[in-house]
Coordinates of C-alpha atoms in Angstrom, one line a residue:
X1 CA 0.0 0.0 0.0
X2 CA 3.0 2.2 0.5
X3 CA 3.8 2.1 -2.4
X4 CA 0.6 2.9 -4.2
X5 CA 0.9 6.1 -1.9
X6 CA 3.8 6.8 -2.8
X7 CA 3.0 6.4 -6.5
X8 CA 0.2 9.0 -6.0
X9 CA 2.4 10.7 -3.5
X10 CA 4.7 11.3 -7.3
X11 CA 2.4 12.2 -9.2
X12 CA 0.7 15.0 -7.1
X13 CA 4.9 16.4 -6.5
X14 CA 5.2 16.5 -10.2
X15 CA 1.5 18.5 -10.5
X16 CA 3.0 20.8 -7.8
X17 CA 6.5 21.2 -10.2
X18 CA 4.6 22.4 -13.0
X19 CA 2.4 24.6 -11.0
X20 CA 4.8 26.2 -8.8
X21 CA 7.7 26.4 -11.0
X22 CA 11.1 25.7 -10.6
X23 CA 13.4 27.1 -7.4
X24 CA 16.6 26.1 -9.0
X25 CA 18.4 23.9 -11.9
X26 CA 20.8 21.6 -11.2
X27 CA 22.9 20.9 -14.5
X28 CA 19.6 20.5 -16.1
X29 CA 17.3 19.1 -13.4
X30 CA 14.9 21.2 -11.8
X31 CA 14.7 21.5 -8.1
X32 CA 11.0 22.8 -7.6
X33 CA 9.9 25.3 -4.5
X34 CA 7.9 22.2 -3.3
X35 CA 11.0 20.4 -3.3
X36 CA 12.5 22.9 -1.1
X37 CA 9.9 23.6 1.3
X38 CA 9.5 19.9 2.1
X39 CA 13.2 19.8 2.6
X40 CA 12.9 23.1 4.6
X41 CA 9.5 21.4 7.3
X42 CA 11.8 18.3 7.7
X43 CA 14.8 20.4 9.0
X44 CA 12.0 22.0 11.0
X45 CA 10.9 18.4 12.4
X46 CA 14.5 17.3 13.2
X47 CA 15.5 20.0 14.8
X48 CA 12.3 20.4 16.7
X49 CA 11.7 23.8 16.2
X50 CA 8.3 25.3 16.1
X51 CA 6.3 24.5 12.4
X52 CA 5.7 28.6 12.1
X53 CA 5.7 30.2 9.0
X54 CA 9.0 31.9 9.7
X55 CA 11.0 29.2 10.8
X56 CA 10.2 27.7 7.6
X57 CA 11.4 31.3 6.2
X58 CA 14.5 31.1 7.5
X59 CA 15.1 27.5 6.5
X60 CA 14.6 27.5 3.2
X61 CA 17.7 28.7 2.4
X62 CA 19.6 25.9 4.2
X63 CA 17.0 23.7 2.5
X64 CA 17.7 24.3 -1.2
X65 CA 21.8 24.4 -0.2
X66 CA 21.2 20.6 0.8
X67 CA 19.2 20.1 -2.2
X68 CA 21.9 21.4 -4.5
X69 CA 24.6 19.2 -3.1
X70 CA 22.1 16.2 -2.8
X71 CA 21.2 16.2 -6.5
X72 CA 24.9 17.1 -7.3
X73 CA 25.8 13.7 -5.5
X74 CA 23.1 11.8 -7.1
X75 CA 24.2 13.1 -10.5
X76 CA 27.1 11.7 -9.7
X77 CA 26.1 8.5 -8.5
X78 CA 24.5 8.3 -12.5
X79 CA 27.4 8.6 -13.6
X80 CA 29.0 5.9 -11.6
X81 CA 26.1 4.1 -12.9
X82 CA 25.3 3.6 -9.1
X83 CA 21.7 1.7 -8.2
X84 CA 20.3 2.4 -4.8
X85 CA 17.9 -0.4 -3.6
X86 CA 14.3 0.3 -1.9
X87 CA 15.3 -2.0 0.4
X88 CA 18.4 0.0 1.5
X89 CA 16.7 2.8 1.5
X90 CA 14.1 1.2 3.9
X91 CA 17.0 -0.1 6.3
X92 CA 18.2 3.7 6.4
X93 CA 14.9 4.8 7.3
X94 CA 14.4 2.2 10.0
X95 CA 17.8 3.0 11.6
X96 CA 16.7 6.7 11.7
X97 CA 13.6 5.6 13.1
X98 CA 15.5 3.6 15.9
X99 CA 17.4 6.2 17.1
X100 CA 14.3 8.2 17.2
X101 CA 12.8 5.6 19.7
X102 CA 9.8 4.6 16.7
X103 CA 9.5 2.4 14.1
X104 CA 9.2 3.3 10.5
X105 CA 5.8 3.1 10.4
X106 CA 5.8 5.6 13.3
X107 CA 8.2 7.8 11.9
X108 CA 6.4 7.9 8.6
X109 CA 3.4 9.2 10.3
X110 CA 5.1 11.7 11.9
X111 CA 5.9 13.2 8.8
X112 CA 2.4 13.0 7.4
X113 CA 1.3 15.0 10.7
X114 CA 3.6 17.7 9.9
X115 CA 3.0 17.9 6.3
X116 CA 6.4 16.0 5.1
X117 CA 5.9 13.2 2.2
X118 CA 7.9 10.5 3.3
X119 CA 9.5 10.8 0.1
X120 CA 11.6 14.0 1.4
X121 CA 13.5 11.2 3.7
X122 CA 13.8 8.7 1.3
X123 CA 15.7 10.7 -1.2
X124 CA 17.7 12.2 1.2
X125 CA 18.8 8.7 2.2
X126 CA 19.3 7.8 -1.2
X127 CA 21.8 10.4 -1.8
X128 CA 23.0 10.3 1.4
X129 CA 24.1 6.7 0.1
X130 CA 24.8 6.8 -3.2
X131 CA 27.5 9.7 -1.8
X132 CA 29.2 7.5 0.9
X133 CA 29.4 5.0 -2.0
X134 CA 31.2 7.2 -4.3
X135 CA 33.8 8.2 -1.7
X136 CA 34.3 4.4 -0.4
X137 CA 35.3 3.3 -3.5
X138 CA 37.2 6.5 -4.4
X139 CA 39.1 6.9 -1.4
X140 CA 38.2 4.0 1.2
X141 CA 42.3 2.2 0.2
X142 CA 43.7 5.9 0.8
X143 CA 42.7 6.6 4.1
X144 CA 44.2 5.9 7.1
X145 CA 43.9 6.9 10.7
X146 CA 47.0 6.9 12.7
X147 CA 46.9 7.9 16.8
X148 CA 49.2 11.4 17.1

């Protein structure tokens, strides 16, 4: 079923694209003021300030610099030609959801109560992924930690 809602859950974010416009292009690919004000009430929810109209004001900013750098990874990640399961996605979620004392479930309907499609989180993740990926394989031989 979550999947049918987020299916619809699509659909209605690209409606909102075409009728809200476009905040920002990223090598091509739009970033829409939807986008960004999702992205903006989530920072709001994590950091447990107070869903006002001004808060979200004064995160939007912050919101469309993640944005940016998120679809900047995932672009990369393409290039790398770098596949992202749902079902790693799903474990992300859950571990955030554990360290938030809920379940995924849970956590999912916290976002719903603040107005946050679940789908905000999950891309996140995914990029948030795909990046770590990207710099395990590119760096992970090179590092090394030594005690000073």
């Amino acid at each position: 079923m979550l999947v049918a809602t987020a299916s619809a859950q699509q659909a209605t974010e690209d409606d909102m694209l075409q009728l809200e416009g476009v905040a920002v292009v990223v090598n091509d690919e739009p970033i829409s003021f939807f986008d960004v004000r999702q992205r903006a009430r989530m920072l709001m929810m994590t950091l447990g300030a107070e869903p006002t109209a001004e808060a979200q004001q004064q995160l939007l900013g912050t919101a469309q610099e993640q944005l940016i750098e998120e679809r900047l990874q995932l672009q990369a990640a393409a290039e790398f030609e770098l596949e992202i399961s749902e079902r790693e996605i799903s474990g992300a979620v859950s571990d955030i959801a554990q360290q938030a004392g809920v379940d995924r479930d849970t956590l999912y309907d916290q976002f719903v109560a603040n107005g946050i499609s679940p789908i905000t989180l999950e891309e996140q993740m995914r990029a948030d992924i795909s990046w770590r990926r990207i710099m395990q394989g590119r760096y992970g031989s090179r590092v090394r930690i030594s005690g000073n």
